[in-house]
């Protein structure tokens, strides 16, 4: 069983984006090859000129109201969204995803891949400097990437004993133990981001949380006043690539002098702040306030597809190791009531049983939908009897830092109590909640949101080592078959079976997909969204 699980973990990471992106089998990878055969523009990835004539005027401050304070800024260590969103301005990666989820070069100027997709060689851009003034070289990349591997379970599974190695000062290579045509996509789309930092910091920190935040990005870390704000400042020596900005890829230019992330846990305070001009951007606003923001000529409401709302069961220990208890919860839910309670208006959510978004036609599936939104009291009682449930408290962990998460948990508590279950609702700040979910003895159900993936085999809740701890052999075997298959049609058929099995086994309950509600001042120009705010190329016109 353990061998099977290990094998599946390896394979599940080893075929990210198999359907959405195909790889060419050329030895030498051009920019278009890096995009895995997609129709993209040819771009010049060499370092852009730093002459004044190529610089845009910049200045002023950009003030952002965040609903939660990050615990740290070590993106190699966590999948936490707020940490990733702040850190993306400080750090960069070898390759990055554009808004179409195509791979583009970033700190790597070009990449060679062998015909068998086992050897990858990264040719680094020259002249790229860290925020401490030192030039980025192969030593920094090797230390950073190998630290990332040591911290990220998916990377460990993907790479096995393989490690990144220095060829010369501007060349890094890795030799994989088996063929993996989507290796570049795995790096670009990793949820624990393989950011590049100075070698001495990567090596000294090891598996501990970073104490210094030094990257190559357009903004550098300046100050953090706990429970007040975090300040980034423009990096004057930043050297950008010179092709169109898209998603996390392309040209980046700091057009403001400073970025202040203010930690404002109350949504009404965030709203009041952007209305008075204290903040230029306010995240995670109350969905009830949408009409008010829309009618304000000084504000721009931004509704962006964000994530899937999901209930994750702790299957490692406790009451939900019994599948009948998981089925009892699923049968009790009125999902429309839960989503309406969280998001107030159906423009902010979609009720769907599919684990993959509908626009991803190669993977979208409705298998198992008969188990979605059952709302069947008799079925609940049948499952509770099968489980010999005797009123043991169900620990639901949540946070008020994200209002919709708290609201989901409150309605969930009400529905389960009405169905005859005892609920212990425990509320934490965001950083504490993230830590609690790593300790199986402390929770039974967690409301966790999942941002988009481009292949279902990259869904974290199928991992045997990630919180929730999936242990279903049938699901693991099906994922293994998907990873081994080379046929698009066969993969889709296997995924249909996997989702159907998952809705019966219930490692999670998919509630629906939802949008984020952000407001920006009309004085903000150039702001874009890609799994969070993109602050480079953004300016404030006062």
PDB file of C-alpha atoms in Angstrom, residues 312-320 393-398 424-428 431-447 467-469:
ATOM      1  CA  UNK A 312     -12.040  19.128   3.718  1.00  0.00           C
ATOM      2  CA  UNK A 313     -12.446  16.148   6.057  1.00  0.00           C
ATOM      3  CA  UNK A 314      -9.677  15.045   8.407  1.00  0.00           C
ATOM      4  CA  UNK A 315      -9.324  11.380   7.458  1.00  0.00           C
ATOM      5  CA  UNK A 316      -6.147  10.725   9.409  1.00  0.00           C
ATOM      6  CA  UNK A 317      -7.774  10.549  12.821  1.00  0.00           C
ATOM      7  CA  UNK A 318     -11.043  11.340  14.528  1.00  0.00           C
ATOM      8  CA  UNK A 319     -14.708  10.981  13.699  1.00  0.00           C
ATOM      9  CA  UNK A 320     -14.404  11.353   9.919  1.00  0.00           C
ATOM     10  CA  UNK A 393     -18.584  17.009  18.933  1.00  0.00           C
ATOM     11  CA  UNK A 394     -17.463  17.794  15.398  1.00  0.00           C
ATOM     12  CA  UNK A 395     -14.636  20.351  15.430  1.00  0.00           C
ATOM     13  CA  UNK A 396     -15.071  22.832  12.566  1.00  0.00           C
ATOM     14  CA  UNK A 397     -12.162  25.268  12.273  1.00  0.00           C
ATOM     15  CA  UNK A 398     -12.541  28.626  10.540  1.00  0.00           C
ATOM     16  CA  UNK A 424     -17.804  22.783  18.101  1.00  0.00           C
ATOM     17  CA  UNK A 425     -17.073  25.819  15.921  1.00  0.00           C
ATOM     18  CA  UNK A 426     -13.554  27.093  16.582  1.00  0.00           C
ATOM     19  CA  UNK A 427     -12.475  30.484  15.215  1.00  0.00           C
ATOM     20  CA  UNK A 428      -8.821  31.430  14.657  1.00  0.00           C
ATOM     21  CA  UNK A 431      -2.060  32.419  10.571  1.00  0.00           C
ATOM     22  CA  UNK A 432      -3.189  30.251  13.486  1.00  0.00           C
ATOM     23  CA  UNK A 433      -5.799  28.487  11.359  1.00  0.00           C
ATOM     24  CA  UNK A 434      -3.136  27.590   8.803  1.00  0.00           C
ATOM     25  CA  UNK A 435      -1.008  26.047  11.553  1.00  0.00           C
ATOM     26  CA  UNK A 436      -3.910  24.202  13.202  1.00  0.00           C
ATOM     27  CA  UNK A 437      -4.808  22.454   9.956  1.00  0.00           C
ATOM     28  CA  UNK A 438      -1.400  20.757   9.994  1.00  0.00           C
ATOM     29  CA  UNK A 439      -2.265  19.045  13.301  1.00  0.00           C
ATOM     30  CA  UNK A 440      -4.869  16.292  12.739  1.00  0.00           C
ATOM     31  CA  UNK A 441      -5.786  15.991  16.401  1.00  0.00           C
ATOM     32  CA  UNK A 442      -7.129  19.560  16.429  1.00  0.00           C
ATOM     33  CA  UNK A 443      -9.830  19.531  13.744  1.00  0.00           C
ATOM     34  CA  UNK A 444     -12.444  17.478  11.906  1.00  0.00           C
ATOM     35  CA  UNK A 445     -13.704  19.768   9.112  1.00  0.00           C
ATOM     36  CA  UNK A 446     -11.854  22.696   7.569  1.00  0.00           C
ATOM     37  CA  UNK A 447     -13.276  25.158   5.059  1.00  0.00           C
ATOM     38  CA  UNK A 467      -3.937  18.145   5.253  1.00  0.00           C
ATOM     39  CA  UNK A 468      -6.992  15.925   4.959  1.00  0.00           C
ATOM     40  CA  UNK A 469      -4.735  12.959   4.180  1.00  0.00           C
TER      41      UNK A 469
END
